[in-house]
Short mmCIF file of C-alpha atoms in Angstrom, two decimals:
data_model
loop_
_atom_site.label_atom_id
_atom_site.label_comp_id
_atom_site.label_asym_id
_atom_site.label_seq_id
_atom_site.Cartn_x
_atom_site.Cartn_y
_atom_site.Cartn_z
CA MET A 1 15.18 -42.45 -55.12
CA GLU A 2 13.71 -39.46 -53.56
CA GLY A 3 16.84 -38.93 -51.43
CA PHE A 4 18.90 -39.02 -54.61
CA ILE A 5 16.91 -36.27 -56.37
CA HIS A 6 17.03 -34.40 -53.28
CA GLN A 7 20.83 -34.61 -53.28
CA VAL A 8 20.93 -33.70 -56.90
CA VAL A 9 18.80 -30.52 -56.60
CA SER A 10 20.55 -29.20 -53.40
CA GLY A 11 23.70 -29.76 -55.25
CA LEU A 12 22.42 -27.53 -58.00
CA ALA A 13 21.57 -24.82 -55.24
CA THR A 14 24.97 -24.75 -53.68
CA GLY A 15 26.35 -25.26 -57.11
CA SER A 16 24.91 -21.91 -58.42
CA ILE A 17 26.64 -20.27 -55.63
CA TYR A 18 30.12 -21.94 -56.64
CA ALA A 19 29.14 -20.69 -59.94
CA ALA A 20 29.04 -17.14 -58.88
CA VAL A 21 32.21 -17.34 -56.94
CA GLY A 22 33.74 -18.93 -60.02
CA LEU A 23 32.41 -16.27 -62.22
CA ALA A 24 33.97 -13.56 -60.12
CA LEU A 25 37.14 -15.34 -60.43
CA VAL A 26 36.93 -15.66 -64.25
CA MET A 27 36.16 -11.96 -64.57
CA ILE A 28 39.48 -10.93 -62.96
CA TYR A 29 41.37 -13.72 -64.59
CA GLN A 30 40.17 -12.60 -68.23
CA SER A 31 41.50 -9.26 -67.80
CA THR A 32 44.62 -9.80 -66.08
CA HIS A 33 45.57 -13.35 -66.16
CA HIS A 34 45.72 -13.54 -62.19
CA LEU A 35 43.46 -15.62 -59.80
CA ASN A 36 42.34 -13.43 -57.03
CA PHE A 37 42.86 -15.50 -53.79
CA ALA A 38 41.24 -12.84 -51.72
CA GLN A 39 37.86 -13.04 -53.79
CA GLY A 40 36.31 -15.42 -50.93
CA GLU A 41 37.28 -13.16 -47.99
CA MET A 42 36.00 -10.05 -49.80
CA ALA A 43 32.80 -11.90 -50.23
CA MET A 44 32.93 -12.77 -46.51
CA PHE A 45 33.42 -9.16 -45.53
CA SER A 46 30.68 -7.94 -47.69
CA THR A 47 28.29 -10.46 -45.92
CA PHE A 48 29.33 -8.89 -42.68
CA ILE A 49 28.37 -5.56 -44.18
CA ALA A 50 25.02 -7.08 -44.88
CA TRP A 51 24.82 -8.62 -41.47
CA ALA A 52 25.65 -5.22 -39.79
CA LEU A 53 22.84 -3.51 -41.68
CA LEU A 54 20.30 -6.36 -40.89
CA GLU A 55 21.32 -6.27 -37.08
CA LYS A 56 20.52 -2.25 -37.24
CA GLY A 57 16.92 -3.30 -38.31
CA TRP A 58 17.10 -2.59 -42.15
CA PRO A 59 14.79 -4.55 -44.22
CA TYR A 60 16.44 -7.65 -45.94
CA TRP A 61 16.35 -6.32 -49.59
CA ALA A 62 17.62 -2.87 -48.85
CA ALA A 63 20.38 -4.34 -47.00
CA PHE A 64 21.01 -6.68 -49.84
CA PHE A 65 21.39 -4.06 -52.60
CA VAL A 66 23.26 -1.53 -50.49
CA THR A 67 25.58 -4.41 -49.78
CA ILE A 68 26.11 -5.15 -53.39
CA ALA A 69 26.84 -1.38 -54.02
CA ALA A 70 29.14 -1.12 -51.10
CA SER A 71 31.04 -4.24 -52.46
CA PHE A 72 31.36 -2.84 -55.78
CA ILE A 73 32.89 0.20 -54.38
CA LEU A 74 35.15 -1.97 -52.03
CA GLY A 75 36.52 -3.73 -54.86
CA PHE A 76 36.99 -0.92 -57.11
CA VAL A 77 38.98 0.87 -54.22
CA VAL A 78 40.94 -2.22 -53.64
CA GLN A 79 42.05 -2.36 -56.99
CA ARG A 80 42.87 1.27 -57.18
CA LEU A 81 44.89 1.24 -53.94
CA PHE A 82 46.50 -2.24 -53.95
CA LEU A 83 46.55 -3.82 -57.41
CA ARG A 84 47.28 -0.72 -59.49
CA PRO A 85 50.84 -0.04 -58.21
CA VAL A 86 51.62 -3.74 -59.28
CA GLU A 87 49.68 -3.93 -62.53
CA LYS A 88 53.06 -4.39 -64.51
CA ALA A 89 54.79 -6.42 -61.90
CA PRO A 90 55.48 -10.08 -62.17
CA VAL A 91 52.76 -12.71 -61.20
CA LEU A 92 54.26 -13.40 -58.09
CA THR A 93 54.04 -9.98 -56.91
CA ASN A 94 50.37 -10.00 -57.51
CA VAL A 95 49.97 -13.30 -55.71
CA ILE A 96 51.60 -11.98 -52.59
CA VAL A 97 49.24 -8.78 -52.75
CA PHE A 98 46.26 -11.34 -53.10
CA ILE A 99 47.51 -13.36 -50.00
CA GLY A 100 48.09 -10.11 -48.14
CA LEU A 101 44.43 -8.92 -48.98
CA LEU A 102 43.02 -12.25 -47.94
CA VAL A 103 44.79 -12.15 -44.49
CA ILE A 104 43.91 -8.47 -44.05
CA PHE A 105 40.02 -8.97 -44.86
CA ASN A 106 40.05 -12.00 -42.62
CA SER A 107 41.65 -10.28 -39.55
CA VAL A 108 39.75 -6.93 -40.02
CA ALA A 109 36.53 -8.98 -40.17
CA GLY A 110 37.69 -10.88 -37.02
CA TRP A 111 38.53 -7.80 -35.27
CA ILE A 112 35.40 -5.79 -35.91
CA PHE A 113 32.78 -8.58 -35.98
CA ASP A 114 34.54 -11.15 -33.75
CA TYR A 115 34.97 -14.55 -34.59
CA THR A 116 32.00 -16.20 -33.09
CA ILE A 117 29.72 -17.98 -35.46
CA LYS A 118 26.52 -15.96 -36.37
CA PRO A 119 23.46 -17.06 -37.99
CA PHE A 120 22.60 -15.10 -41.13
CA GLN A 121 18.80 -14.68 -42.11
CA SER A 122 17.50 -16.11 -45.52
CA PRO A 123 14.96 -13.60 -47.22
CA PHE A 124 13.02 -16.73 -48.27
CA PRO A 125 10.57 -17.86 -45.48
CA LYS A 126 10.56 -21.76 -44.97
CA ASP A 127 6.95 -21.89 -45.89
CA ALA A 128 7.19 -20.01 -49.06
CA TRP A 129 4.77 -21.08 -51.92
CA PHE A 130 7.93 -22.09 -54.09
CA SER A 131 9.14 -24.73 -51.66
CA THR A 132 8.53 -28.19 -52.76
CA ARG A 133 9.15 -31.79 -51.57
CA PHE A 134 12.56 -31.74 -53.22
CA PHE A 135 13.66 -28.01 -52.98
CA SER A 136 13.71 -25.93 -49.75
CA ALA A 137 12.40 -22.35 -50.15
CA HIS A 138 16.21 -20.97 -49.65
CA GLU A 139 17.53 -23.39 -52.37
CA VAL A 140 14.96 -22.11 -54.91
CA GLY A 141 15.44 -18.48 -53.96
CA SER A 142 19.26 -18.53 -53.87
CA MET A 143 19.39 -20.32 -57.11
CA SER A 144 17.06 -17.64 -58.72
CA VAL A 145 18.90 -14.77 -57.24
CA THR A 146 22.24 -16.08 -58.71
CA PHE A 147 20.59 -16.55 -62.10
CA CYS A 148 19.31 -13.10 -62.05
CA VAL A 149 22.93 -11.96 -61.41
CA LEU A 150 24.20 -13.99 -64.27
CA LEU A 151 21.50 -12.59 -66.61
CA ALA A 152 22.32 -8.94 -65.62
CA LEU A 153 25.92 -9.42 -66.08
CA TYR A 154 25.12 -11.07 -69.61
CA VAL A 155 23.03 -7.96 -70.39
CA PHE A 156 25.59 -5.64 -69.14
CA PHE A 157 28.58 -7.16 -71.16
CA ARG A 158 26.48 -7.76 -74.34
CA PHE A 159 24.74 -4.52 -74.87
CA THR A 160 26.24 -1.71 -73.00
CA PRO A 161 29.10 0.47 -74.22
CA VAL A 162 31.05 -0.04 -70.74
CA GLY A 163 30.44 -3.63 -71.19
CA LEU A 164 31.91 -3.68 -74.69
CA ALA A 165 34.90 -1.42 -73.58
CA MET A 166 35.68 -3.98 -70.65
CA ARG A 167 35.54 -6.86 -73.15
CA ALA A 168 37.81 -5.03 -75.50
CA ALA A 169 40.39 -3.85 -72.69
CA ALA A 170 40.55 -7.52 -71.50
CA GLN A 171 41.07 -9.04 -74.89
CA ASN A 172 43.49 -6.54 -76.28
CA PRO A 173 44.58 -3.84 -74.03
CA ASP A 174 47.04 -2.09 -76.52
CA SER A 175 44.56 -1.66 -78.98
CA ALA A 176 41.77 -0.66 -76.43
CA ARG A 177 44.19 2.30 -75.49
CA LEU A 178 44.29 3.42 -79.13
CA VAL A 179 40.43 3.62 -79.34
CA GLY A 180 40.63 5.66 -76.30
CA ILE A 181 39.40 3.19 -73.45
CA ARG A 182 40.87 3.91 -70.11
CA VAL A 183 42.29 0.20 -69.73
CA SER A 184 43.34 0.61 -65.91
CA MET A 185 39.86 2.14 -65.03
CA MET A 186 38.15 -0.93 -66.80
CA LEU A 187 40.08 -3.27 -64.63
CA ALA A 188 39.08 -1.36 -61.40
CA VAL A 189 35.42 -1.54 -62.69
CA GLY A 190 36.01 -5.41 -63.17
CA TRP A 191 37.14 -5.60 -59.68
CA GLY A 192 33.92 -4.00 -58.43
CA LEU A 193 31.83 -6.22 -60.41
CA ALA A 194 33.71 -9.39 -59.03
CA ALA A 195 33.40 -7.99 -55.47
CA ALA A 196 29.63 -7.41 -56.01
CA ILE A 197 29.10 -10.99 -57.56
CA GLY A 198 31.00 -12.49 -54.58
CA SER A 199 28.93 -10.37 -52.13
CA VAL A 200 25.59 -12.27 -53.57
CA ALA A 201 27.31 -15.41 -53.33
CA GLY A 202 28.14 -14.72 -49.63
CA MET A 203 24.84 -13.58 -48.55
CA MET A 204 23.19 -16.72 -50.18
CA ILE A 205 25.40 -19.11 -48.73
CA ALA A 206 25.66 -17.55 -45.24
CA PRO A 207 22.22 -18.87 -44.13
CA VAL A 208 23.35 -22.38 -44.92
CA VAL A 209 27.13 -22.46 -43.55
CA PHE A 210 26.58 -19.52 -40.83
CA LEU A 211 28.63 -16.54 -40.80
CA ASP A 212 32.10 -16.18 -39.54
CA PRO A 213 35.34 -14.92 -40.92
CA ASN A 214 36.30 -18.28 -42.30
CA MET A 215 32.98 -18.88 -43.92
CA MET A 216 34.46 -18.52 -47.55
CA SER A 217 37.58 -20.55 -47.47
CA GLY A 218 35.85 -23.83 -48.35
CA ILE A 219 33.59 -22.06 -50.83
CA LEU A 220 36.51 -20.29 -52.46
CA LEU A 221 37.97 -23.80 -53.03
CA TYR A 222 34.76 -24.90 -54.85
CA GLY A 223 34.76 -21.74 -56.70
CA PHE A 224 38.40 -22.36 -58.08
CA ALA A 225 37.12 -25.92 -58.97
CA ALA A 226 34.22 -24.36 -60.76
CA ALA A 227 36.17 -21.85 -62.64
CA LEU A 228 38.94 -24.40 -63.65
CA LEU A 229 36.31 -27.11 -64.60
CA GLY A 230 34.63 -24.93 -66.88
CA GLY A 231 37.83 -23.40 -68.47
CA ILE A 232 39.34 -20.48 -66.48
CA ASP A 233 38.70 -17.94 -69.34
CA ASN A 234 35.18 -18.87 -70.12
CA PRO A 235 32.31 -17.30 -67.82
CA TRP A 236 29.61 -19.78 -69.02
CA GLY A 237 32.09 -22.43 -68.42
CA ALA A 238 32.46 -21.16 -64.88
CA VAL A 239 28.50 -21.39 -64.18
CA ILE A 240 28.15 -24.98 -65.75
CA GLY A 241 31.38 -25.84 -63.74
CA GLY A 242 29.97 -24.72 -60.54
CA LEU A 243 26.65 -26.56 -60.95
CA ILE A 244 28.75 -29.76 -61.87
CA VAL A 245 30.82 -29.34 -58.72
CA GLY A 246 27.84 -28.69 -56.68
CA VAL A 247 26.15 -31.95 -57.72
CA LEU A 248 29.10 -34.11 -57.60
CA GLU A 249 30.14 -32.69 -54.19
CA ASN A 250 26.76 -33.80 -52.78
CA LEU A 251 26.45 -37.06 -54.45
CA LEU A 252 29.98 -38.28 -53.71
CA GLY A 253 29.48 -36.83 -50.09
CA ALA A 254 26.11 -38.84 -49.61
CA TYR A 255 26.96 -42.01 -51.29
CA VAL A 256 30.65 -42.66 -51.63
CA ILE A 257 33.10 -40.71 -49.40
CA GLY A 258 30.94 -39.28 -46.48
CA THR A 259 30.52 -35.51 -45.74
CA GLU A 260 33.67 -35.35 -43.69
CA LEU A 261 35.77 -35.70 -46.87
CA LYS A 262 33.54 -33.48 -49.06
CA LEU A 263 35.95 -30.54 -49.32
CA SER A 264 38.67 -32.91 -50.70
CA VAL A 265 36.44 -33.35 -53.85
CA ALA A 266 37.19 -29.79 -54.60
CA LEU A 267 40.99 -30.47 -54.45
CA VAL A 268 40.83 -33.69 -56.29
CA MET A 269 39.05 -32.01 -59.10
CA ILE A 270 41.34 -28.99 -59.12
CA VAL A 271 44.32 -31.28 -59.54
CA GLY A 272 42.41 -33.59 -61.99
CA VAL A 273 41.41 -30.85 -64.26
CA LEU A 274 45.02 -29.33 -64.32
CA THR A 275 46.57 -32.63 -65.06
CA LEU A 276 44.25 -34.10 -67.52
CA LYS A 277 42.58 -31.31 -69.34
CA PRO A 278 44.15 -27.80 -68.28
CA SER A 279 41.92 -25.85 -70.57
CA GLY A 280 38.71 -27.13 -68.72
CA LEU A 281 35.62 -28.37 -70.44
CA PHE A 282 34.88 -25.15 -72.39
CA GLY A 283 38.25 -23.43 -72.07
CA LYS A 284 40.19 -21.92 -75.03
CA VAL A 285 43.22 -24.15 -75.81
CA VAL A 286 46.20 -21.86 -75.97
CA VAL A 287 48.83 -22.78 -78.57
CA THR A 288 51.95 -20.88 -78.88
CA ARG A 289 54.54 -21.43 -81.43
CA VAL A 290 58.04 -21.68 -80.25
CA MET B 1 46.60 26.48 -94.55
CA SER B 2 47.25 26.09 -90.88
CA LYS B 3 49.52 23.54 -89.43
CA LEU B 4 47.47 20.69 -87.77
CA LEU B 5 50.61 18.83 -86.54
CA GLU B 6 53.85 20.30 -85.45
CA VAL B 7 56.62 17.99 -84.02
CA SER B 8 59.95 19.62 -83.10
CA GLY B 9 63.17 18.05 -81.50
CA LEU B 10 61.20 14.75 -80.91
CA ASN B 11 63.26 11.99 -79.29
CA ALA B 12 61.95 8.60 -78.46
CA TYR B 13 63.33 5.82 -76.19
CA TYR B 14 62.84 2.15 -75.71
CA GLY B 15 64.14 1.59 -72.31
CA ASN B 16 67.55 3.11 -72.50
CA THR B 17 67.76 2.75 -76.14
CA GLN B 18 67.15 5.70 -78.14
CA ALA B 19 65.13 5.28 -81.45
CA LEU B 20 64.45 8.84 -82.66
CA PHE B 21 67.07 11.87 -82.57
CA GLY B 22 65.49 15.10 -82.62
CA ILE B 23 63.00 14.57 -85.55
CA ASP B 24 61.14 17.76 -86.89
CA PHE B 25 58.08 17.57 -89.00
CA SER B 26 54.66 19.17 -89.57
CA LEU B 27 51.42 18.33 -91.34
CA GLU B 28 48.97 20.90 -92.83
CA GLU B 29 45.18 20.61 -92.15
CA GLY B 30 43.63 18.25 -94.73
CA SER B 31 46.69 17.06 -96.06
CA VAL B 32 48.65 13.52 -96.30
CA THR B 33 52.24 13.35 -95.01
CA ALA B 34 54.22 10.26 -95.51
CA ILE B 35 57.08 8.89 -93.29
CA LEU B 36 59.12 6.51 -95.46
CA GLY B 37 62.25 4.47 -94.70
CA ALA B 38 63.90 1.19 -94.22
CA ASN B 39 63.23 -1.41 -91.61
CA GLY B 40 64.13 -0.09 -88.25
CA ALA B 41 64.41 3.74 -89.35
CA GLY B 42 61.97 4.53 -86.61
CA LYS B 43 58.66 4.89 -88.62
CA THR B 44 56.51 3.03 -86.41
CA THR B 45 58.27 4.36 -83.48
CA THR B 46 57.39 8.02 -84.80
CA LEU B 47 53.74 7.09 -84.58
CA ARG B 48 54.09 5.33 -81.19
CA ALA B 49 55.86 8.61 -79.92
CA LEU B 50 53.01 10.66 -81.13
CA CYS B 51 50.40 8.56 -79.08
CA GLN B 52 52.87 8.42 -76.24
CA ILE B 53 53.14 4.81 -76.12
CA THR B 54 57.11 5.17 -75.98
CA ARG B 55 59.03 7.60 -73.65
CA THR B 56 59.55 10.83 -75.40
CA THR B 57 61.15 14.19 -75.02
CA GLY B 58 60.50 17.18 -77.34
CA SER B 59 57.45 18.87 -78.49
CA ILE B 60 54.36 17.36 -80.37
CA LYS B 61 51.68 19.97 -80.90
CA LEU B 62 48.21 19.10 -82.34
CA ASP B 63 46.58 22.39 -83.33
CA GLY B 64 48.68 24.20 -80.70
CA GLN B 65 47.95 21.74 -77.96
CA GLU B 66 50.78 19.98 -76.39
CA LEU B 67 50.40 16.15 -76.51
CA ALA B 68 53.67 15.18 -74.90
CA GLY B 69 52.99 14.07 -71.37
CA LYS B 70 49.49 13.14 -72.07
CA SER B 71 48.08 9.52 -71.85
CA THR B 72 47.45 7.61 -74.78
CA GLU B 73 43.66 7.59 -74.18
CA ARG B 74 43.61 11.54 -73.74
CA ILE B 75 45.23 11.82 -77.11
CA VAL B 76 42.74 9.68 -78.90
CA ARG B 77 40.00 11.67 -77.35
CA LEU B 78 41.71 14.73 -78.74
CA GLY B 79 40.84 13.20 -82.29
CA VAL B 80 43.96 11.21 -83.13
CA GLY B 81 42.83 7.91 -84.70
CA HIS B 82 45.45 5.13 -84.98
CA VAL B 83 45.47 2.25 -87.53
CA PRO B 84 48.15 0.47 -85.64
CA ASP B 85 50.96 -1.88 -86.81
CA GLY B 86 49.54 -5.32 -86.99
CA ARG B 87 46.00 -3.91 -87.47
CA GLY B 88 44.91 -4.34 -83.62
CA THR B 89 41.97 -6.15 -84.35
CA PHE B 90 39.79 -7.27 -81.52
CA THR B 91 39.86 -10.89 -82.66
CA GLY B 92 37.11 -12.30 -80.40
CA LEU B 93 34.73 -9.55 -80.76
CA THR B 94 32.34 -9.10 -83.91
CA THR B 95 33.13 -7.00 -86.73
CA GLU B 96 30.34 -4.55 -85.83
CA GLU B 97 31.65 -4.46 -82.02
CA ASN B 98 35.03 -3.57 -83.48
CA LEU B 99 33.51 -0.56 -85.28
CA ARG B 100 31.49 0.40 -82.36
CA LEU B 101 34.67 0.30 -80.22
CA GLY B 102 35.99 3.11 -82.59
CA ALA B 103 33.52 5.33 -81.58
CA ILE B 104 33.51 4.24 -77.99
CA THR B 105 34.53 7.77 -76.69
CA ARG B 106 31.91 9.74 -78.51
CA ARG B 107 28.61 10.59 -76.91
CA ASP B 108 26.50 11.24 -79.94
CA ARG B 109 24.95 7.95 -80.25
CA ALA B 110 22.57 8.66 -83.36
CA GLU B 111 25.44 9.96 -85.26
CA VAL B 112 27.57 6.95 -84.43
CA SER B 113 24.80 4.77 -85.78
CA LEU B 114 24.83 6.83 -89.07
CA ASP B 115 28.59 6.76 -89.32
CA LEU B 116 28.46 2.85 -88.87
CA GLU B 117 26.08 2.67 -91.88
CA ARG B 118 28.52 5.02 -93.91
CA MET B 119 31.42 2.82 -93.10
CA TYR B 120 29.37 -0.18 -94.25
CA ALA B 121 28.30 1.62 -97.46
CA ARG B 122 32.04 2.20 -98.12
CA PHE B 123 33.11 -1.26 -97.22
CA PRO B 124 30.34 -3.62 -98.18
CA ARG B 125 32.56 -6.55 -97.17
CA LEU B 126 32.35 -5.56 -93.65
CA LYS B 127 28.62 -5.33 -93.66
CA GLU B 128 28.37 -8.86 -95.07
CA ARG B 129 30.61 -9.99 -92.11
CA ARG B 130 29.17 -7.68 -89.55
CA HIS B 131 28.24 -10.51 -87.04
CA GLN B 132 31.15 -12.41 -87.57
CA GLN B 133 34.14 -12.63 -85.41
CA ALA B 134 36.75 -10.11 -86.59
CA GLY B 135 39.62 -12.63 -86.15
CA THR B 136 38.10 -14.63 -89.02
CA LEU B 137 38.33 -11.74 -91.50
CA SER B 138 40.97 -11.95 -94.23
CA GLY B 139 43.92 -9.58 -93.98
CA GLY B 140 42.58 -7.16 -96.42
CA GLU B 141 39.44 -7.11 -94.50
CA GLN B 142 40.92 -6.64 -91.31
CA GLN B 143 42.85 -3.65 -92.69
CA MET B 144 39.65 -2.21 -93.90
CA LEU B 145 38.05 -2.86 -90.46
CA ALA B 146 41.10 -1.00 -88.88
CA ILE B 147 40.74 1.96 -91.06
CA SER B 148 37.06 2.26 -90.55
CA ARG B 149 37.28 1.72 -86.96
CA ALA B 150 39.73 4.52 -86.62
CA LEU B 151 37.41 6.66 -88.70
CA MET B 152 34.74 5.90 -86.40
CA LEU B 153 36.31 8.31 -84.08
CA ARG B 154 35.82 11.25 -86.63
CA PRO B 155 39.49 11.80 -86.25
CA ARG B 156 41.14 15.17 -87.00
CA LEU B 157 44.25 13.38 -87.77
CA LEU B 158 44.69 9.77 -88.87
CA LEU B 159 47.87 7.85 -88.25
CA LEU B 160 48.36 4.83 -90.51
CA ASP B 161 50.92 2.32 -89.80
CA GLU B 162 51.93 0.21 -93.08
CA PRO B 163 48.27 -0.20 -94.50
CA SER B 164 49.92 -2.21 -97.34
CA PHE B 165 51.80 -4.64 -94.98
CA GLY B 166 51.22 -8.35 -95.98
CA LEU B 167 48.47 -7.61 -98.52
CA ALA B 168 48.06 -8.70 -102.13
CA PRO B 169 49.07 -5.92 -104.84
CA LEU B 170 45.42 -5.55 -105.91
CA ILE B 171 44.02 -5.07 -102.43
CA VAL B 172 46.92 -2.60 -101.82
CA VAL B 173 45.57 -0.53 -104.63
CA GLU B 174 42.05 -0.90 -103.41
CA ILE B 175 43.02 0.36 -100.10
CA TYR B 176 44.99 3.46 -101.20
CA ARG B 177 42.02 4.25 -103.69
CA ILE B 178 39.83 4.29 -100.42
CA LEU B 179 42.31 6.32 -98.34
CA ARG B 180 42.62 8.96 -101.23
CA GLU B 181 38.69 9.09 -101.32
CA ILE B 182 38.67 9.54 -97.48
CA ASN B 183 41.26 12.30 -97.65
CA GLU B 184 39.69 14.21 -100.65
CA GLN B 185 35.75 13.82 -99.65
CA ASP B 186 36.08 13.71 -95.62
CA LYS B 187 38.91 16.07 -95.49
CA VAL B 188 40.62 13.71 -93.02
CA SER B 189 44.33 14.68 -92.46
CA MET B 190 46.66 11.70 -92.41
CA LEU B 191 50.13 10.79 -91.25
CA LEU B 192 51.25 7.62 -93.28
CA VAL B 193 54.24 5.40 -92.55
CA GLU B 194 55.07 2.92 -95.42
CA GLN B 195 57.76 0.67 -96.76
CA ASN B 196 56.01 0.81 -100.11
CA ALA B 197 57.25 4.24 -100.85
CA SER B 198 55.77 4.50 -104.74
CA ILE B 199 52.55 4.03 -103.63
CA ALA B 200 52.57 6.31 -100.51
CA LEU B 201 54.24 8.81 -102.58
CA ASP B 202 51.33 8.94 -104.90
CA LEU B 203 48.85 9.57 -102.22
CA ALA B 204 50.99 11.93 -99.97
CA HIS B 205 51.50 15.61 -100.52
CA GLU B 206 54.66 15.78 -98.45
CA ALA B 207 57.27 13.13 -97.40
CA TYR B 208 59.86 12.63 -94.90
CA LEU B 209 62.54 9.98 -95.17
CA LEU B 210 63.74 8.50 -91.83
CA GLU B 211 67.35 6.99 -91.64
CA THR B 212 68.28 5.26 -88.34
CA GLY B 213 66.21 7.66 -86.33
CA ARG B 214 66.87 10.99 -88.12
CA VAL B 215 65.22 12.77 -90.97
CA ALA B 216 67.46 12.29 -93.96
CA VAL B 217 65.36 14.12 -96.71
CA SER B 218 62.15 15.99 -96.64
CA GLY B 219 60.02 17.86 -99.28
CA PRO B 220 57.01 17.72 -101.52
CA SER B 221 56.21 14.32 -102.72
CA GLU B 222 56.52 15.23 -106.20
CA THR B 223 60.04 16.66 -105.71
CA ILE B 224 61.18 13.42 -104.09
CA LYS B 225 59.42 11.25 -106.67
CA GLY B 226 61.26 13.08 -109.29
CA ASP B 227 64.76 13.09 -107.87
CA GLU B 228 66.68 9.96 -109.17
CA THR B 229 69.24 10.08 -106.55
CA ILE B 230 67.01 10.05 -103.55
CA ARG B 231 64.73 7.33 -105.19
CA ARG B 232 67.86 5.05 -105.90
CA SER B 233 69.63 5.55 -102.40
CA TYR B 234 66.64 5.67 -100.05
CA LEU B 235 63.73 4.14 -101.85
CA GLY B 236 65.22 1.37 -104.05
CA TYR B 237 63.01 1.56 -106.94
#
């Protein structure tokens, strides 16, 4: 029984990270109807930035926040440079750009930081007061950090003018232009925010999976599963989807299929959702009259 | 009175198709000008051209400042409010968020909140529905929302695209009463595009009749209303 509970809670902890990745994907999907395949690699690259700062002897939290800011700028600049020219292009063009970004970030990270697997420090000491029989300190810590990020995002979108402008631009870009919103700029801010969320996910998962340029490939797959399960256009859905995916992955890995096949859980879920309930658990069902 | 808007030699294109052919018109500060015409005459295109949503050539001057070549967002920031074709409601946001979006480019937050209350005083129905999703509002309510959203900008010029479209006659009368009030009390200049010629001519000071992208007839509304031939051949009433 104790083993079972531990599987569930550690599933929630990794699930919260999948939730963050899923949320980053949903954010870009909502405004552009594209899935950013490079989201994971951007998060990996951000984590390397944090690693480099830590290697220079920066205190953890300083490195953490500087990395978030740097990732925001990185995401913003990537949208301006690479996505803006293809904003009106067909979906496939965008997909090619995403795949190009994925390969570029992966190779550049390998080139600068090399491909050896590196340990990444957790800011939460093993014997912290909040570690319990069921939760390790890092699990509690990473879950709390992710939920702080979610809360901050909620407040930003719900209560600030920029958040409102971004929601308007995502929902009805034509109308948004007619009230004076710079829609293209809002897309870039969205990319920045998504990259910032991704960086938090990267820094929180790196102590568990270790840091290397391919660190996020599996995580991104779980993030996709999370976003799809919750409904690709629903931020809350992505969060709940992430938690469900995390728990299911752990339970199936421990009791049914073994750890080697864990990643296929994500794949099965993606295919399952797309065939059985394409709108996900909480997504909007789009009905078009023909 | 001075000219607020002066348009000369305006051509507009959708891709390679030309929709407007050298249109000239002007609008005096504080007045209402109506653009009338049948379906496909280029009424909506004229408004889109002013906002630079379509590709144009020719000159569009707002208070002496050239608008041609500027981005839509920039033109809105210069004080051109738009009540678009189809009302442009942000259906997933609340009524109040829709109104706040109208003032999103303004920096005087305290004044914006006051304006919000003024809109609610003018449209009590919107106040009742302030926290409701705007997509659930009725057609008339959404039209009122579109008008008040555009007014939240405190526009110098208000562009209205068929405010009577798809609404019950009583609601149309109500909306035009409010538009007249806004023009007379708040001195907002308006450029009005309408198919419903009789009600538009009652409100407007001047009118232009478009036919396949060209100005066919123009003049003071009174003259146009009084001219039997024009009424029969262009306005059909």
